[in-house]
Short mmCIF file of C-alpha atoms in Angstrom, two decimals:
data_model
loop_
_atom_site.label_atom_id
_atom_site.label_comp_id
_atom_site.label_asym_id
_atom_site.label_seq_id
_atom_site.Cartn_x
_atom_site.Cartn_y
_atom_site.Cartn_z
CA ALA A 10 -1.50 10.52 -15.59
CA GLN A 11 -2.40 9.25 -12.23
CA ARG A 12 1.00 9.82 -9.98
CA VAL A 13 2.01 10.24 -6.34
CA THR A 14 5.66 11.56 -5.68
CA GLN A 15 7.28 12.32 -2.42
CA PRO A 16 10.42 14.13 -3.26
CA GLU A 17 12.11 12.65 0.23
CA LYS A 18 13.21 8.97 0.35
CA LEU A 19 14.53 9.89 3.79
CA LEU A 20 13.69 12.57 6.40
CA SER A 21 16.15 12.65 9.48
CA VAL A 22 14.72 15.17 12.08
CA PHE A 23 15.16 15.29 16.17
CA LYS A 24 13.10 14.10 18.87
CA GLY A 25 10.73 17.27 19.48
CA ALA A 26 11.69 19.30 15.84
CA PRO A 27 8.54 19.58 13.55
CA VAL A 28 7.95 17.34 10.70
CA GLU A 29 6.73 17.90 7.34
CA LEU A 30 6.64 15.00 4.99
CA LYS A 31 5.87 15.85 0.97
CA CYS A 32 3.62 14.55 -1.05
CA ASN A 33 2.37 16.10 -4.22
CA TYR A 34 -0.23 14.11 -6.67
CA SER A 35 -1.05 14.33 -10.40
CA TYR A 36 -4.70 13.61 -11.04
CA SER A 37 -7.01 15.17 -13.29
CA GLY A 38 -9.85 15.01 -11.45
CA SER A 39 -11.01 15.09 -7.98
CA PRO A 40 -9.33 12.39 -4.97
CA GLU A 41 -8.78 11.51 -2.44
CA LEU A 42 -6.05 11.15 -0.41
CA PHE A 43 -4.88 9.33 2.26
CA TRP A 44 -1.36 8.30 4.15
CA TYR A 45 -0.32 5.13 4.96
CA VAL A 46 2.04 4.44 7.21
CA GLN A 47 4.16 0.72 8.14
CA TYR A 48 6.51 0.98 11.46
CA SER A 49 9.36 -2.05 11.74
CA ARG A 50 8.20 -5.22 11.98
CA GLN A 51 4.32 -4.14 11.08
CA ARG A 52 1.81 -4.03 8.55
CA LEU A 53 1.13 -1.39 6.20
CA GLN A 54 -1.80 0.60 7.60
CA LEU A 55 -3.92 3.84 7.16
CA LEU A 56 -2.79 6.70 9.08
CA LEU A 57 -5.32 9.26 8.07
CA ARG A 58 -7.92 10.37 4.89
CA HIS A 59 -8.51 13.89 3.68
CA ILE A 60 -12.03 13.89 4.35
CA SER A 61 -11.39 12.80 7.47
CA ARG A 62 -9.71 16.63 8.39
CA GLU A 63 -8.71 14.68 11.60
CA SER A 64 -5.85 14.44 13.27
CA ILE A 65 -4.05 11.14 14.35
CA LYS A 66 -0.93 10.47 16.68
CA GLY A 67 -0.88 13.75 16.45
CA PHE A 68 -0.20 14.15 12.56
CA THR A 69 -2.37 16.49 10.31
CA ALA A 70 -2.85 16.38 6.45
CA ASP A 71 -4.20 19.63 4.07
CA LEU A 72 -5.27 18.48 0.82
CA ASN A 73 -3.85 21.83 -1.57
CA LYS A 74 -5.64 21.88 -4.94
CA GLY A 75 -4.25 24.67 -5.75
CA GLU A 76 -1.20 23.56 -5.32
CA THR A 77 -1.61 19.42 -5.96
CA SER A 78 -0.71 18.60 -2.53
CA PHE A 79 -1.63 16.31 0.26
CA HIS A 80 2.35 16.88 3.09
CA LEU A 81 1.71 15.60 6.23
CA LYS A 82 3.01 17.46 9.71
CA LYS A 83 3.18 17.32 13.22
CA PRO A 84 4.70 20.42 15.34
CA PHE A 85 6.91 17.97 17.65
CA ALA A 86 8.30 14.87 16.05
CA GLN A 87 8.49 11.61 19.44
CA GLU A 88 11.13 8.50 18.53
CA GLU A 89 8.18 6.10 18.00
CA ASP A 90 7.43 8.34 15.03
CA SER A 91 10.30 6.36 13.09
CA ALA A 92 8.66 4.45 10.11
CA MET A 93 8.09 4.70 6.82
CA TYR A 94 5.31 6.57 5.38
CA TYR A 95 3.28 6.34 1.99
CA CYS A 96 0.75 9.10 0.49
CA ALA A 97 -1.73 7.48 -2.00
CA LEU A 98 -4.34 8.20 -4.07
CA SER A 99 -7.54 6.99 -5.09
CA GLY A 100 -9.10 8.02 -7.74
CA SER A 101 -13.26 8.87 -9.34
CA SER A 102 -13.37 5.42 -10.60
CA ASN A 103 -15.06 4.95 -7.37
CA THR A 104 -13.11 1.57 -7.29
CA GLY A 105 -11.07 2.16 -4.63
CA LYS A 106 -7.89 1.54 -6.53
CA LEU A 107 -4.27 3.19 -4.48
CA ILE A 108 -1.92 4.75 -5.77
CA PHE A 109 1.14 5.28 -3.96
CA GLY A 110 4.36 7.77 -3.43
CA GLN A 111 7.30 5.63 -3.55
CA GLY A 112 7.73 6.20 0.13
CA THR A 113 9.47 8.55 2.85
CA THR A 114 11.42 7.06 5.85
CA LEU A 115 10.75 9.59 8.90
CA GLN A 116 13.94 8.51 11.34
CA VAL A 117 13.82 10.92 14.81
CA LYS A 118 16.62 10.61 16.83
CA PRO A 119 16.50 11.15 20.53
CA GLU B 56 -8.50 -7.77 16.06
CA ALA B 57 -9.13 -9.66 12.69
CA GLU B 58 -5.74 -9.78 10.20
CA VAL B 59 -5.17 -10.52 6.97
CA ALA B 60 -4.20 -14.12 6.55
CA GLN B 61 -0.67 -14.43 3.72
CA SER B 62 1.02 -17.57 2.79
CA PRO B 63 4.15 -17.90 2.80
CA ARG B 64 6.09 -14.94 4.22
CA TYR B 65 8.93 -15.87 2.17
CA LYS B 66 9.62 -18.28 -0.87
CA ILE B 67 12.83 -18.79 -2.66
CA THR B 68 12.27 -19.72 -6.21
CA GLU B 69 14.71 -20.61 -9.46
CA LYS B 70 13.70 -18.49 -12.44
CA SER B 71 11.08 -20.55 -15.15
CA GLN B 72 9.22 -22.49 -11.82
CA ALA B 73 5.59 -21.78 -11.04
CA VAL B 74 4.60 -20.13 -7.52
CA ALA B 75 1.65 -19.21 -5.89
CA PHE B 76 0.69 -16.92 -2.97
CA TRP B 77 -2.53 -17.29 -0.52
CA CYS B 78 -4.64 -14.60 0.65
CA ASP B 79 -7.18 -15.30 3.30
CA PRO B 80 -8.88 -11.34 3.50
CA ILE B 81 -11.03 -10.02 6.95
CA SER B 82 -14.24 -12.37 7.04
CA GLY B 83 -16.70 -10.30 5.47
CA HIS B 84 -14.77 -8.26 4.02
CA ALA B 85 -16.12 -8.55 -0.22
CA THR B 86 -12.77 -6.52 -2.03
CA LEU B 87 -10.02 -7.84 -2.15
CA TYR B 88 -6.49 -6.27 -3.67
CA TRP B 89 -2.91 -7.91 -4.46
CA TYR B 90 -0.53 -5.15 -4.75
CA ARG B 91 3.06 -6.18 -5.52
CA GLN B 92 5.72 -3.74 -4.00
CA ILE B 93 9.18 -3.53 -5.15
CA LEU B 94 12.20 -2.94 -3.53
CA GLY B 95 12.86 0.86 -2.85
CA GLN B 96 8.97 1.80 -4.59
CA GLY B 97 5.62 2.18 -3.52
CA PRO B 98 2.74 -0.99 -3.64
CA GLU B 99 1.42 -0.87 -6.85
CA LEU B 100 -2.32 -2.17 -7.80
CA LEU B 101 -2.39 -5.62 -9.51
CA VAL B 102 -5.47 -7.01 -9.65
CA GLN B 103 -8.78 -6.30 -7.80
CA PHE B 104 -11.84 -8.15 -6.77
CA GLN B 105 -15.42 -7.57 -5.54
CA ASP B 106 -15.95 -10.97 -4.13
CA GLU B 107 -15.39 -13.17 -7.03
CA SER B 108 -15.05 -10.87 -10.12
CA VAL B 109 -11.77 -9.28 -11.09
CA VAL B 110 -12.90 -5.31 -10.69
CA ASP B 111 -9.24 -4.78 -11.84
CA ASP B 112 -6.58 -6.63 -14.03
CA SER B 113 -5.00 -3.72 -15.47
CA GLN B 114 -1.14 -3.68 -14.07
CA LEU B 115 -0.94 -7.48 -14.10
CA PRO B 116 0.97 -9.15 -16.79
CA LYS B 117 -1.48 -11.34 -18.14
CA ASP B 118 1.44 -13.84 -19.90
CA ARG B 119 2.75 -15.24 -16.95
CA PHE B 120 0.23 -13.86 -13.44
CA SER B 121 -2.87 -15.00 -12.96
CA ALA B 122 -5.05 -14.62 -9.75
CA GLU B 123 -8.79 -16.49 -7.93
CA ARG B 124 -10.74 -16.04 -6.07
CA LEU B 125 -13.60 -18.92 -6.60
CA LYS B 126 -16.23 -18.75 -3.96
CA GLY B 127 -15.16 -14.58 -3.14
CA VAL B 128 -13.13 -15.19 0.10
CA ASP B 129 -9.50 -15.95 0.60
CA SER B 130 -7.77 -15.83 -3.10
CA THR B 131 -4.11 -16.74 -5.00
CA LEU B 132 -1.89 -15.53 -6.87
CA LYS B 133 0.28 -17.18 -9.37
CA ILE B 134 3.42 -16.39 -11.69
CA GLN B 135 4.41 -19.13 -14.15
CA PRO B 136 7.68 -19.05 -15.16
CA ALA B 137 8.58 -16.79 -12.64
CA GLU B 138 11.19 -14.27 -13.51
CA LEU B 139 14.42 -12.59 -11.68
CA GLY B 140 12.40 -8.80 -12.10
CA ASP B 141 9.20 -10.91 -10.10
CA SER B 142 11.13 -10.40 -7.11
CA ALA B 143 8.85 -8.55 -4.98
CA MET B 144 6.89 -8.07 -1.73
CA TYR B 145 3.36 -9.32 -2.60
CA LEU B 146 0.50 -7.44 -0.40
CA CYS B 147 -2.95 -8.65 0.20
CA ALA B 148 -6.07 -5.90 1.19
CA SER B 149 -9.04 -6.64 1.20
CA SER B 150 -11.87 -4.21 2.09
CA LEU B 151 -15.92 -4.85 3.34
CA ALA B 152 -16.17 -2.15 -0.05
CA VAL B 153 -14.59 -0.10 -2.46
CA ASP B 154 -14.95 2.55 -0.90
CA ARG B 155 -14.05 1.72 2.58
CA LYS B 156 -10.59 1.36 4.25
CA LYS B 157 -8.32 -1.34 3.86
CA TYR B 158 -7.13 -3.83 5.98
CA PHE B 159 -2.90 -5.80 4.50
CA GLY B 160 -1.24 -8.30 5.31
CA ALA B 161 1.85 -8.70 6.05
CA GLY B 162 3.07 -9.94 2.39
CA THR B 163 4.86 -12.67 0.69
CA ARG B 164 9.21 -12.22 -0.01
CA LEU B 165 9.08 -13.46 -3.14
CA SER B 166 13.17 -13.79 -4.15
CA VAL B 167 13.70 -15.55 -7.80
CA LEU B 168 17.30 -16.80 -7.99
#
């Protein structure tokens, strides 16, 4: 079964601390993995995708096929990073359908 | 920057009533998605259109939900009759193609009393 698991509902850190939002997936194939973010009172938007292998707003994520994980990391959290983060996968069916995890709220305290 | 438009933003209805949500994708976007997001969960795909054709409606409760995208532009999602468990945020998203970046609307929050 296709599934995305985000084990933490809430992650609270202090400004300047490192952040790691965990994401594990279950998929029998080669999925494409994404991180989406929703800031307060804003729309859900794409943060990054694994095939781009880029850093957005200081965030990076590496796909680990052996551990079926796609954790989101940032070395130094900023208050403006406080938001809801969703991990999602798109399978190889070429429909573009996204399967989302339950989301993790990141709270960065001053 | 162009945005996906959804209306209404909020809808309160009573059980067994009919409700409808509207989505206007970004101009030129051929692919349109309707997602349902229950409080505390991630969005779940209900239906996907490619132009005016349904590509995936496997998770759409077809006994009460219907969706259409006449002319391949804007789309309507209908629920009849609404049930208490339908209370959720209904999100619309669009993209140029299935493998391109998806843009989400602000959503319609439905409360069924």
